[in-house]
mmCIF file of C-alpha atoms and ligand atoms in Angstrom:
data_model
loop_
_atom_site.group_PDB
_atom_site.id
_atom_site.type_symbol
_atom_site.label_atom_id
_atom_site.label_comp_id
_atom_site.label_asym_id
_atom_site.label_seq_id
_atom_site.Cartn_x
_atom_site.Cartn_y
_atom_site.Cartn_z
ATOM 1 C CA MET A 7 85.617 103.345 118.283
ATOM 2 C CA SER A 8 84.776 104.003 114.475
ATOM 3 C CA ALA A 9 80.667 104.538 113.746
ATOM 4 C CA HIS A 10 80.147 101.304 113.259
ATOM 5 C CA ASP A 11 81.076 99.503 116.633
ATOM 6 C CA SER A 12 77.958 100.056 117.649
ATOM 7 C CA ASN A 13 74.048 99.848 116.933
ATOM 8 C CA SER A 14 73.719 102.882 118.782
ATOM 9 C CA PHE A 15 73.386 105.677 115.718
ATOM 10 C CA ASP A 16 73.528 108.353 118.994
ATOM 11 C CA PRO A 17 76.852 110.615 118.029
ATOM 12 C CA THR A 18 79.703 110.815 119.799
ATOM 13 C CA PRO A 19 83.021 112.686 119.439
ATOM 14 C CA GLU A 20 84.579 109.726 118.333
ATOM 15 C CA ASP A 21 82.681 110.154 115.564
ATOM 16 C CA ARG A 22 84.554 113.106 114.856
ATOM 17 C CA PHE A 23 81.540 114.719 112.881
ATOM 18 C CA SER A 24 81.404 118.511 112.538
ATOM 19 C CA PHE A 25 79.333 121.587 111.268
ATOM 20 C CA GLY A 26 80.494 124.733 109.863
ATOM 21 C CA LEU A 27 78.919 128.191 111.550
ATOM 22 C CA TRP A 28 77.841 129.086 108.272
ATOM 23 C CA THR A 29 76.012 125.831 108.562
ATOM 24 C CA VAL A 30 74.159 125.564 110.170
ATOM 25 C CA GLY A 31 73.528 129.249 110.731
ATOM 26 C CA ASN A 32 72.353 129.260 107.445
ATOM 27 C CA PRO A 33 69.628 131.466 107.342
ATOM 28 C CA GLY A 34 67.495 130.333 104.263
ATOM 29 C CA ARG A 35 68.594 133.429 101.795
ATOM 30 C CA ASP A 36 68.531 131.661 97.936
ATOM 31 C CA PRO A 37 69.013 134.431 94.931
ATOM 32 C CA PHE A 38 65.471 134.643 94.630
ATOM 33 C CA GLY A 39 64.583 135.361 98.595
ATOM 34 C CA PRO A 40 66.025 136.779 101.499
ATOM 35 C CA SER A 41 67.078 135.077 104.856
ATOM 36 C CA VAL A 42 63.842 132.576 106.651
ATOM 37 C CA ARG A 43 65.193 132.452 110.090
ATOM 38 C CA PRO A 44 66.770 134.929 112.545
ATOM 39 C CA THR A 45 70.786 134.990 112.393
ATOM 40 C CA MET A 46 72.049 132.924 114.842
ATOM 41 C CA ASP A 47 75.186 133.934 117.651
ATOM 42 C CA PRO A 48 78.551 132.161 116.310
ATOM 43 C CA ASN A 49 78.014 131.080 120.524
ATOM 44 C CA HIS A 50 75.056 129.962 120.565
ATOM 45 C CA ILE A 51 75.323 127.577 117.620
ATOM 46 C CA VAL A 52 78.682 125.736 119.114
ATOM 47 C CA ARG A 53 76.512 125.530 122.714
ATOM 48 C CA GLN A 54 73.523 123.955 119.947
ATOM 49 C CA LEU A 55 76.580 121.518 118.241
ATOM 50 C CA ALA A 56 77.865 120.319 121.269
ATOM 51 C CA ALA A 57 74.376 119.630 123.298
ATOM 52 C CA ILE A 58 73.357 117.484 120.012
ATOM 53 C CA GLY A 59 77.058 115.444 119.565
ATOM 54 C CA ALA A 60 78.753 116.851 116.998
ATOM 55 C CA TRP A 61 82.712 117.407 118.101
ATOM 56 C CA GLY A 62 83.617 120.100 115.545
ATOM 57 C CA VAL A 63 82.838 123.197 114.684
ATOM 58 C CA ASN A 64 84.782 125.042 111.724
ATOM 59 C CA LEU A 65 84.050 129.148 110.406
ATOM 60 C CA HIS A 66 85.242 131.244 107.995
ATOM 61 C CA ASP A 67 86.815 134.161 109.319
ATOM 62 C CA ASN A 68 83.810 136.149 108.648
ATOM 63 C CA ASP A 69 81.926 133.564 110.496
ATOM 64 C CA LEU A 70 82.879 134.870 113.501
ATOM 65 C CA ILE A 71 84.626 137.960 112.730
ATOM 66 C CA PRO A 72 81.983 141.160 110.952
ATOM 67 C CA PHE A 73 84.697 142.170 107.819
ATOM 68 C CA ASP A 74 85.283 145.583 109.259
ATOM 69 C CA ALA A 75 85.279 144.875 112.469
ATOM 70 C CA SER A 76 88.281 146.592 114.830
ATOM 71 C CA ALA A 77 91.188 145.307 116.553
ATOM 72 C CA SER A 78 89.397 145.927 119.599
ATOM 73 C CA GLU A 79 86.113 144.107 118.861
ATOM 74 C CA ARG A 80 88.100 140.864 116.808
ATOM 75 C CA ASP A 81 89.995 140.241 119.829
ATOM 76 C CA ARG A 82 86.809 140.453 122.305
ATOM 77 C CA ILE A 83 84.580 138.006 119.198
ATOM 78 C CA VAL A 84 88.266 135.580 119.739
ATOM 79 C CA LYS A 85 88.098 135.623 123.732
ATOM 80 C CA GLU A 86 84.675 134.789 123.916
ATOM 81 C CA PHE A 87 84.377 132.104 121.510
ATOM 82 C CA LYS A 88 87.424 130.097 122.711
ATOM 83 C CA ALA A 89 85.985 130.431 126.039
ATOM 84 C CA THR A 90 82.612 129.381 124.867
ATOM 85 C CA VAL A 91 84.399 125.977 122.555
ATOM 86 C CA ALA A 92 86.496 124.930 125.998
ATOM 87 C CA ASP A 93 83.566 125.417 127.685
ATOM 88 C CA THR A 94 81.712 122.850 125.523
ATOM 89 C CA GLY A 95 84.225 120.653 124.772
ATOM 90 C CA MET A 96 84.168 121.666 121.281
ATOM 91 C CA THR A 97 87.195 121.915 119.298
ATOM 92 C CA VAL A 98 87.999 123.670 116.008
ATOM 93 C CA PRO A 99 89.522 121.272 113.554
ATOM 94 C CA MET A 100 89.076 123.160 110.515
ATOM 95 C CA CYS A 101 89.344 126.473 109.134
ATOM 96 C CA THR A 102 88.772 128.980 105.795
ATOM 97 C CA THR A 103 89.335 132.078 104.598
ATOM 98 C CA ASN A 104 85.806 134.401 102.708
ATOM 99 C CA LEU A 105 87.557 134.505 99.918
ATOM 100 C CA PHE A 106 84.440 135.584 97.920
ATOM 101 C CA SER A 107 81.651 137.694 99.776
ATOM 102 C CA HIS A 108 83.446 141.040 99.316
ATOM 103 C CA PRO A 109 82.446 142.880 95.930
ATOM 104 C CA ILE A 110 86.173 142.879 96.375
ATOM 105 C CA PHE A 111 86.601 139.372 95.008
ATOM 106 C CA LYS A 112 83.885 139.493 92.274
ATOM 107 C CA ASP A 113 86.573 138.561 90.007
ATOM 108 C CA GLY A 114 88.156 135.681 92.142
ATOM 109 C CA ALA A 115 91.058 136.545 94.723
ATOM 110 C CA PHE A 116 94.038 134.346 93.895
ATOM 111 C CA THR A 117 93.795 134.532 89.967
ATOM 112 C CA ALA A 118 91.852 138.030 90.092
ATOM 113 C CA ASN A 119 93.543 140.025 87.477
ATOM 114 C CA ASP A 120 93.910 143.134 89.361
ATOM 115 C CA PRO A 121 97.026 142.853 91.766
ATOM 116 C CA LYS A 122 95.608 144.910 94.116
ATOM 117 C CA VAL A 123 93.042 142.261 94.758
ATOM 118 C CA ARG A 124 95.280 139.245 94.690
ATOM 119 C CA ALA A 125 97.737 140.981 96.933
ATOM 120 C CA PHE A 126 94.560 142.287 99.086
ATOM 121 C CA ALA A 127 93.416 138.239 99.131
ATOM 122 C CA LEU A 128 97.030 136.995 100.960
ATOM 123 C CA GLN A 129 96.832 139.471 103.450
ATOM 124 C CA LYS A 130 93.012 138.159 104.301
ATOM 125 C CA THR A 131 94.042 134.700 104.280
ATOM 126 C CA MET A 132 97.282 135.259 106.537
ATOM 127 C CA THR A 133 94.996 137.084 108.859
ATOM 128 C CA ALA A 134 92.662 134.490 108.702
ATOM 129 C CA ILE A 135 95.271 131.308 108.976
ATOM 130 C CA ASP A 136 96.479 132.993 111.945
ATOM 131 C CA LEU A 137 93.100 133.084 114.015
ATOM 132 C CA GLY A 138 93.015 129.598 112.706
ATOM 133 C CA ALA A 139 95.839 128.888 114.527
ATOM 134 C CA GLU A 140 94.933 130.679 118.137
ATOM 135 C CA LEU A 141 91.917 128.689 118.149
ATOM 136 C CA GLY A 142 93.955 125.402 117.049
ATOM 137 C CA ALA A 143 92.702 124.262 113.620
ATOM 138 C CA LYS A 144 95.162 122.119 111.494
ATOM 139 C CA ILE A 145 94.047 121.777 108.404
ATOM 140 C CA TYR A 146 93.008 124.808 106.232
ATOM 141 C CA VAL A 147 90.468 124.448 104.017
ATOM 142 C CA PHE A 148 90.908 126.978 100.342
ATOM 143 C CA TRP A 149 87.528 126.570 98.345
ATOM 144 C CA GLY A 150 87.856 129.251 94.786
ATOM 145 C CA GLY A 151 84.822 130.120 94.829
ATOM 146 C CA ARG A 152 85.347 133.257 92.825
ATOM 147 C CA GLU A 153 88.103 131.336 90.962
ATOM 148 C CA GLY A 154 86.292 131.790 87.306
ATOM 149 C CA SER A 155 84.937 133.312 84.084
ATOM 150 C CA GLU A 156 82.164 133.782 82.468
ATOM 151 C CA ALA A 157 83.758 136.250 79.412
ATOM 152 C CA ASP A 158 86.994 133.742 78.892
ATOM 153 C CA ALA A 159 88.430 136.018 76.992
ATOM 154 C CA CYS A 160 89.332 137.915 79.936
ATOM 155 C CA ARG A 161 92.598 135.851 81.035
ATOM 156 C CA ASP A 162 94.877 133.119 79.905
ATOM 157 C CA PRO A 163 93.616 130.868 81.981
ATOM 158 C CA ARG A 164 97.114 129.647 82.664
ATOM 159 C CA ALA A 165 97.760 132.576 84.052
ATOM 160 C CA ALA A 166 94.648 132.075 86.432
ATOM 161 C CA TRP A 167 96.536 128.703 87.102
ATOM 162 C CA GLN A 168 100.407 130.452 87.859
ATOM 163 C CA ARG A 169 98.436 132.367 90.180
ATOM 164 C CA MET A 170 96.886 129.539 91.866
ATOM 165 C CA ARG A 171 100.751 128.099 92.029
ATOM 166 C CA GLU A 172 101.833 130.931 93.328
ATOM 167 C CA ALA A 173 99.651 131.929 96.279
ATOM 168 C CA MET A 174 99.574 128.571 97.319
ATOM 169 C CA ASP A 175 103.201 127.887 97.468
ATOM 170 C CA PHE A 176 103.529 131.827 99.117
ATOM 171 C CA LEU A 177 100.722 130.658 101.899
ATOM 172 C CA CYS A 178 102.193 127.571 102.592
ATOM 173 C CA GLY A 179 105.571 129.092 103.267
ATOM 174 C CA TYR A 180 103.579 131.166 105.456
ATOM 175 C CA VAL A 181 102.487 128.772 107.329
ATOM 176 C CA LYS A 182 106.003 126.792 107.605
ATOM 177 C CA ASP A 183 107.559 129.494 108.690
ATOM 178 C CA ARG A 184 105.203 130.687 111.221
ATOM 179 C CA ASP A 185 105.024 126.804 112.533
ATOM 180 C CA TYR A 186 101.639 126.637 113.047
ATOM 181 C CA GLY A 187 101.592 122.692 112.225
ATOM 182 C CA MET A 188 98.384 123.072 109.276
ATOM 183 C CA LYS A 189 97.408 120.880 106.551
ATOM 184 C CA PHE A 190 96.202 123.327 103.526
ATOM 185 C CA ALA A 191 92.913 121.152 101.791
ATOM 186 C CA LEU A 192 91.836 122.266 98.545
ATOM 187 C CA GLU A 193 88.056 122.151 97.517
ATOM 188 C CA ALA A 194 87.058 122.027 94.031
ATOM 189 C CA LYS A 195 83.862 123.100 92.299
ATOM 190 C CA PRO A 196 82.644 123.094 88.636
ATOM 191 C CA ASN A 197 80.747 126.220 88.186
ATOM 192 C CA GLU A 198 78.367 128.538 90.502
ATOM 193 C CA PRO A 199 79.080 130.833 91.064
ATOM 194 C CA ARG A 200 81.428 131.567 88.333
ATOM 195 C CA GLY A 201 80.270 129.787 85.159
ATOM 196 C CA ASP A 202 82.947 128.060 85.300
ATOM 197 C CA ILE A 203 85.382 127.670 88.495
ATOM 198 C CA TYR A 204 89.268 126.750 87.313
ATOM 199 C CA LEU A 205 90.325 123.273 88.899
ATOM 200 C CA PRO A 206 86.710 121.955 88.852
ATOM 201 C CA THR A 207 87.199 118.611 90.379
ATOM 202 C CA THR A 208 89.260 116.791 93.002
ATOM 203 C CA GLY A 209 91.411 114.984 90.703
ATOM 204 C CA HIS A 210 92.398 118.420 88.879
ATOM 205 C CA MET A 211 93.258 119.178 92.744
ATOM 206 C CA LEU A 212 95.218 116.193 92.959
ATOM 207 C CA HIS A 213 97.335 116.741 89.216
ATOM 208 C CA PHE A 214 97.482 120.604 90.600
ATOM 209 C CA ILE A 215 99.007 119.543 94.111
ATOM 210 C CA SER A 216 101.815 117.747 93.159
ATOM 211 C CA THR A 217 103.954 121.018 91.246
ATOM 212 C CA LEU A 218 103.690 122.572 94.173
ATOM 213 C CA GLU A 219 106.500 123.746 95.986
ATOM 214 C CA HIS A 220 105.652 122.712 99.238
ATOM 215 C CA GLU A 221 103.088 119.311 98.125
ATOM 216 C CA ASP A 222 103.283 117.165 101.640
ATOM 217 C CA MET A 223 101.235 119.560 103.976
ATOM 218 C CA VAL A 224 98.936 119.917 101.163
ATOM 219 C CA GLY A 225 95.858 117.685 100.167
ATOM 220 C CA VAL A 226 91.860 118.307 99.357
ATOM 221 C CA ASN A 227 88.717 118.372 101.045
ATOM 222 C CA PRO A 228 86.407 117.188 98.384
ATOM 223 C CA GLU A 229 82.892 117.468 98.409
ATOM 224 C CA VAL A 230 79.412 115.335 97.776
ATOM 225 C CA ALA A 231 77.735 117.725 95.972
ATOM 226 C CA HIS A 232 80.300 119.565 93.678
ATOM 227 C CA GLU A 233 81.427 116.014 92.282
ATOM 228 C CA VAL A 234 78.252 115.564 91.633
ATOM 229 C CA MET A 235 77.270 118.050 90.371
ATOM 230 C CA ALA A 236 79.994 117.448 87.503
ATOM 231 C CA GLY A 237 78.385 114.136 86.872
ATOM 232 C CA LEU A 238 81.054 112.367 88.696
ATOM 233 C CA SER A 239 81.345 109.037 91.262
ATOM 234 C CA PHE A 240 82.152 110.929 94.983
ATOM 235 C CA ALA A 241 83.643 107.653 96.763
ATOM 236 C CA HIS A 242 85.619 106.815 92.781
ATOM 237 C CA ASN A 243 87.437 110.188 93.851
ATOM 238 C CA VAL A 244 87.285 110.237 97.193
ATOM 239 C CA ALA A 245 89.076 106.610 96.548
ATOM 240 C CA GLN A 246 91.671 108.073 94.602
ATOM 241 C CA ALA A 247 92.925 110.963 97.609
ATOM 242 C CA LEU A 248 92.654 108.468 99.992
ATOM 243 C CA ALA A 249 94.986 105.577 97.479
ATOM 244 C CA CYS A 250 97.569 109.274 97.455
ATOM 245 C CA ASP A 251 97.108 109.802 101.179
ATOM 246 C CA LYS A 252 95.500 112.994 100.542
ATOM 247 C CA LEU A 253 92.555 113.461 102.113
ATOM 248 C CA PHE A 254 92.647 115.396 104.373
ATOM 249 C CA HIS A 255 89.441 116.627 104.844
ATOM 250 C CA ILE A 256 85.678 115.878 103.268
ATOM 251 C CA ASP A 257 82.295 118.143 102.571
ATOM 252 C CA LEU A 258 79.101 115.159 103.209
ATOM 253 C CA ASN A 259 75.736 116.343 102.153
ATOM 254 C CA GLY A 260 73.321 115.298 99.399
ATOM 255 C CA GLN A 261 72.258 116.519 96.102
ATOM 256 C CA LYS A 262 70.094 115.237 93.532
ATOM 257 C CA ILE A 263 72.337 115.172 89.802
ATOM 258 C CA GLY A 264 71.520 117.736 87.228
ATOM 259 C CA ARG A 265 70.765 120.788 90.195
ATOM 260 C CA TYR A 266 72.746 123.793 91.814
ATOM 261 C CA ASP A 267 74.796 122.447 94.560
ATOM 262 C CA GLN A 268 72.109 122.177 96.937
ATOM 263 C CA ASP A 269 74.541 120.841 100.534
ATOM 264 C CA LEU A 270 71.235 119.168 101.468
ATOM 265 C CA ARG A 271 70.624 116.701 104.336
ATOM 266 C CA PHE A 272 73.850 114.206 104.239
ATOM 267 C CA GLY A 273 72.155 110.820 103.024
ATOM 268 C CA SER A 274 68.728 112.668 101.920
ATOM 269 C CA GLU A 275 70.025 112.061 98.388
ATOM 270 C CA ASP A 276 71.472 108.692 96.479
ATOM 271 C CA GLN A 277 71.309 106.649 99.793
ATOM 272 C CA LYS A 278 73.781 103.828 98.006
ATOM 273 C CA GLY A 279 76.275 106.087 96.239
ATOM 274 C CA ALA A 280 76.414 107.314 100.361
ATOM 275 C CA PHE A 281 76.483 104.218 101.011
ATOM 276 C CA LEU A 282 78.878 103.166 99.275
ATOM 277 C CA LEU A 283 81.415 106.422 100.407
ATOM 278 C CA VAL A 284 81.085 105.688 104.428
ATOM 279 C CA ARG A 285 81.946 102.538 103.731
ATOM 280 C CA LEU A 286 85.652 103.423 102.200
ATOM 281 C CA LEU A 287 85.720 105.796 105.077
ATOM 282 C CA GLU A 288 85.625 103.329 107.645
ATOM 283 C CA GLY A 289 87.394 100.751 105.755
ATOM 284 C CA THR A 290 84.767 97.472 106.481
ATOM 285 C CA LEU A 291 85.933 97.030 102.348
ATOM 286 C CA GLY A 292 88.912 96.494 103.527
ATOM 287 C CA GLY A 293 91.860 99.134 103.489
ATOM 288 C CA LYS A 294 92.620 102.043 105.750
ATOM 289 C CA PRO A 295 90.062 104.138 106.667
ATOM 290 C CA TYR A 296 89.414 107.186 106.603
ATOM 291 C CA ASP A 297 90.939 109.155 109.975
ATOM 292 C CA GLY A 298 89.802 113.007 109.356
ATOM 293 C CA PRO A 299 86.551 114.804 110.502
ATOM 294 C CA ARG A 300 83.273 113.898 109.226
ATOM 295 C CA HIS A 301 82.388 117.406 108.507
ATOM 296 C CA PHE A 302 78.561 117.831 107.433
ATOM 297 C CA ASP A 303 78.984 121.208 104.534
ATOM 298 C CA ALA A 304 75.242 121.297 104.152
ATOM 299 C CA HIS A 305 72.486 123.051 104.938
ATOM 300 C CA ALA A 306 68.441 122.858 106.488
ATOM 301 C CA TYR A 307 65.902 123.722 104.028
ATOM 302 C CA ARG A 308 64.582 126.819 103.543
ATOM 303 C CA THR A 309 61.443 126.326 105.182
ATOM 304 C CA GLU A 310 62.692 125.141 108.255
ATOM 305 C CA ASP A 311 62.974 127.613 111.457
ATOM 306 C CA GLU A 312 65.585 127.133 113.925
ATOM 307 C CA ALA A 313 64.257 123.313 115.436
ATOM 308 C CA GLY A 314 63.981 122.202 111.570
ATOM 309 C CA VAL A 315 67.829 123.029 111.874
ATOM 310 C CA TRP A 316 68.886 120.799 114.530
ATOM 311 C CA GLU A 317 66.249 118.650 113.043
ATOM 312 C CA PHE A 318 68.829 118.737 109.704
ATOM 313 C CA ALA A 319 72.392 118.435 111.618
ATOM 314 C CA LYS A 320 70.973 115.587 113.700
ATOM 315 C CA GLY A 321 69.650 113.646 110.570
ATOM 316 C CA CYS A 322 73.308 114.637 108.757
ATOM 317 C CA MET A 323 75.198 112.057 111.959
ATOM 318 C CA ARG A 324 72.270 109.997 112.578
ATOM 319 C CA THR A 325 72.226 108.821 108.821
ATOM 320 C CA TYR A 326 75.909 108.665 108.191
ATOM 321 C CA LYS A 327 75.560 106.272 111.625
ATOM 322 C CA ILE A 328 73.021 104.409 110.332
ATOM 323 C CA LEU A 329 75.024 103.813 107.012
ATOM 324 C CA ALA A 330 78.374 102.851 108.551
ATOM 325 C CA GLN A 331 76.494 99.788 110.730
ATOM 326 C CA ARG A 332 74.737 98.936 107.561
ATOM 327 C CA ALA A 333 78.558 98.856 105.896
ATOM 328 C CA ALA A 334 79.614 96.935 108.027
ATOM 329 C CA ALA A 335 76.787 93.977 108.105
ATOM 330 C CA PHE A 336 77.009 93.808 104.308
ATOM 331 C CA ASP A 337 81.170 94.042 104.345
ATOM 332 C CA ALA A 338 80.265 91.086 107.467
ATOM 333 C CA ASP A 339 77.837 88.799 105.418
ATOM 334 C CA ALA A 340 79.320 85.509 104.740
ATOM 335 C CA GLU A 341 77.943 85.661 101.208
ATOM 336 C CA VAL A 342 79.306 89.079 100.710
ATOM 337 C CA LYS A 343 81.843 87.767 101.116
ATOM 338 C CA GLN A 344 82.049 84.448 99.148
ATOM 339 C CA LEU A 345 80.963 86.962 95.831
ATOM 340 C CA ILE A 346 83.828 88.716 96.654
ATOM 341 C CA ALA A 347 86.209 87.142 96.780
ATOM 342 C CA GLU A 348 85.096 85.362 94.273
ATOM 343 C CA GLN A 349 86.864 88.416 91.957
ATOM 344 C CA GLU A 350 90.100 87.582 93.900
ATOM 345 C CA ASP A 351 92.198 85.445 91.441
ATOM 346 C CA ARG A 352 95.909 85.998 92.880
ATOM 347 C CA GLU A 353 97.506 83.672 90.651
ATOM 348 C CA LEU A 354 98.727 85.651 88.684
ATOM 349 C CA ASP A 355 100.047 88.342 90.568
ATOM 350 C CA PRO A 356 103.256 87.591 90.389
ATOM 351 C CA LEU A 357 102.785 88.321 86.944
ATOM 352 C CA LEU A 358 100.710 91.827 87.182
ATOM 353 C CA SER A 359 102.270 93.802 89.601
ATOM 354 C CA GLY A 360 105.940 94.459 91.056
ATOM 355 C CA GLY A 361 106.626 95.865 87.704
ATOM 356 C CA TYR A 362 108.475 95.187 84.531
ATOM 357 C CA THR A 363 111.291 92.643 83.802
ATOM 358 C CA VAL A 364 112.006 90.476 81.227
ATOM 359 C CA GLN A 365 111.103 87.268 82.580
ATOM 360 C CA LYS A 366 107.434 88.832 82.804
ATOM 361 C CA ALA A 367 107.442 90.331 79.746
ATOM 362 C CA ALA A 368 107.955 86.385 78.634
ATOM 363 C CA ALA A 369 105.797 84.679 81.141
ATOM 364 C CA LEU A 370 103.185 86.835 79.875
ATOM 365 C CA LYS A 371 103.162 86.532 75.950
ATOM 366 C CA GLY A 372 103.376 82.964 76.281
ATOM 367 C CA LEU A 373 100.163 83.508 78.899
ATOM 368 C CA ASP A 374 97.707 80.154 77.278
ATOM 369 C CA VAL A 375 94.490 82.290 77.888
ATOM 370 C CA ASP A 376 91.021 80.315 77.201
ATOM 371 C CA VAL A 377 89.370 84.105 75.915
ATOM 372 C CA ASP A 378 86.017 82.364 74.786
ATOM 373 C CA ALA A 379 85.964 79.608 78.433
ATOM 374 C CA VAL A 380 86.452 83.523 80.216
ATOM 375 C CA ALA A 381 84.597 85.888 78.561
ATOM 376 C CA SER A 382 81.133 83.717 78.882
ATOM 377 C CA ARG A 383 81.949 83.418 83.122
ATOM 378 C CA GLY A 384 79.151 84.994 84.716
ATOM 379 C CA LEU A 385 80.843 87.954 87.518
ATOM 380 C CA GLY A 386 77.419 87.195 90.169
ATOM 381 C CA TYR A 387 77.480 90.804 90.469
ATOM 382 C CA GLU A 388 73.660 91.146 89.858
ATOM 383 C CA ARG A 389 73.675 89.196 93.058
ATOM 384 C CA LEU A 390 76.230 91.106 95.159
ATOM 385 C CA ASP A 391 74.020 94.370 94.392
ATOM 386 C CA GLN A 392 71.250 93.084 95.559
ATOM 387 C CA LEU A 393 72.646 92.390 98.617
ATOM 388 C CA LEU A 394 73.684 95.367 99.282
ATOM 389 C CA VAL A 395 70.473 96.929 98.121
ATOM 390 C CA GLU A 396 67.803 94.625 100.343
ATOM 391 C CA TYR A 397 71.290 95.883 103.376
ATOM 392 C CA LEU A 398 70.527 99.128 102.219
ATOM 393 C CA LEU A 399 67.070 98.433 102.640
ATOM 394 C CA GLY A 400 66.741 97.072 105.906
ATOM 395 C CA VAL A 401 65.234 93.915 105.331
ATOM 396 C CA ARG A 402 68.623 91.844 105.741
ATOM 397 C CA SER A 403 71.273 92.628 108.647
HETATM 398 C C1 DIG B 24 81.537 125.535 99.981
HETATM 399 O O1 DIG B 24 80.982 124.221 99.322
HETATM 400 C C2 DIG B 24 82.208 125.507 100.640
HETATM 401 C C3 DIG B 24 82.589 126.778 101.457
HETATM 402 O O2 DIG B 24 81.358 126.206 102.157
HETATM 403 C C4 DIG B 24 83.705 127.143 102.829
HETATM 404 O O3 DIG B 24 85.050 127.627 102.010
HETATM 405 C C5 DIG B 24 84.549 125.405 102.355
HETATM 406 C C6 DIG B 24 84.324 124.322 103.605
HETATM 407 O O4 DIG B 24 84.381 123.475 103.580
HETATM 408 N N1 DIG B 24 83.198 124.999 101.210
HETATM 409 MN MN1 MN B 25 78.582 123.320 98.469
HETATM 410 MN MN1 MN B 26 82.112 122.935 101.574
#
C-alpha cells in the first residue's frame, strides 16, 4: 500500500519513512551559537522514531561510534544498537561516513591534496561500510561535504574529479569483494561548508557515475535543499534520475531559495514543489513510482525543545502523506485528466520516436504543418495549474 492509498495521514512502516540519527538528534548548534538541546542517545532516538511510525533509521559512522572509540567500546555500542533496532522492529536502510567533521578533512577527503588524508578517508570509509553491512544497510550514501575549494589554485579541478573516480572505483571493488550487496548513492551539493563543492548537482553526479568502472552499482541521493540552493527544479532532477533508474535514495526536506542549507521540515516551504515531487515519487501521474526509502534529511528549528523535535519529525511524515493523497486526487480528477490528455496527441509518434529511418526523414520533410494554426492554439495550462493550486489549498477534492 503506498502513501496515497489511505485517507489516514498516520505513517505506517509501508511508507518507508526514515530519519538519520543526525537529523532528529541535531542539538541545534549553528555557526553563531552552541547546542540548545541535550545530545540524545542513539537508542532513545530509535525508540522514539519507532513510536511515531517511522520505518528506518540511518547513520554516519560517528553518529553511533565516537571517532576515538576503542574496539571493545565500538562492539558494545553496536551490540546495544542492534538489539534496540531489533526490539523496535525498525530497520537500517542506509549508512554513510562522516568525512567532514574531523579537522583531518579540512581540505577534503577523497580529493584532498595530501595522500595521507586520501588514504585515511578510504580506511575510514571501508570500516564504516563494514558497520553498515553489519547493521543490514543496502544503500551507502556519499556526501562530499568537504570535497571542494575556496582557493581554487590549490588543485587542478580535474585532479579532484580523477581522485573521486579512483575512490569510488576502489570502494565499489571493496563492496563487491566483501559481497555486501550494497549500492552506492551519491549526494550532490553546490557549496557549504566549502566555497564550491565538486560535482555540485545531481546532473553532475549522473554524468560522473557513467564514467565509473562499476557504474551499475552507483546511483544518486538527491536532496531537496541542495538542488534548490543551486536554483534548480528538484522534481526535474529527480525525474531524470528516475528515468535512468539511478534514484537509489532521496533526502527530503524544505528550503527557501537563496539561503544557506536550511534542512527544514519537509513541505514547510514551497508546497507546490513538494506536491510535484511527491506526485512523481508516488507515480500518481503515471510511470513507475519510486520504490526506495523516503528519508528526511532535515532537523527541527533551533527554537525547539525535544518535544518540538518529535513534532518536526511527525510533521515531515504527515505532510508527505497529505501531499500524496492530494496528488492522487488531482490525477484522478476528470477535468485534470482531460486537460493533460489534450497535450498528448500521439498521431505523429511513429515519426517522432523509435529512431532514425530514411522513410521517416522523407515523411518529416514532406509534413505539411499549419504553423499559424499550431502557434495560435491555447494550451489550457492556466486552468490546469489553477486546479493544482485548488487541490493544494484543499478547496477541491
Ligand atoms: C547532508 O545533506 C548529508 C549528510 O547529512 C549525509 O552524509 C547525507 C546523508 O543523507 N546528507
Ligand atoms: Mn542539506
Ligand atoms: Mn543530505
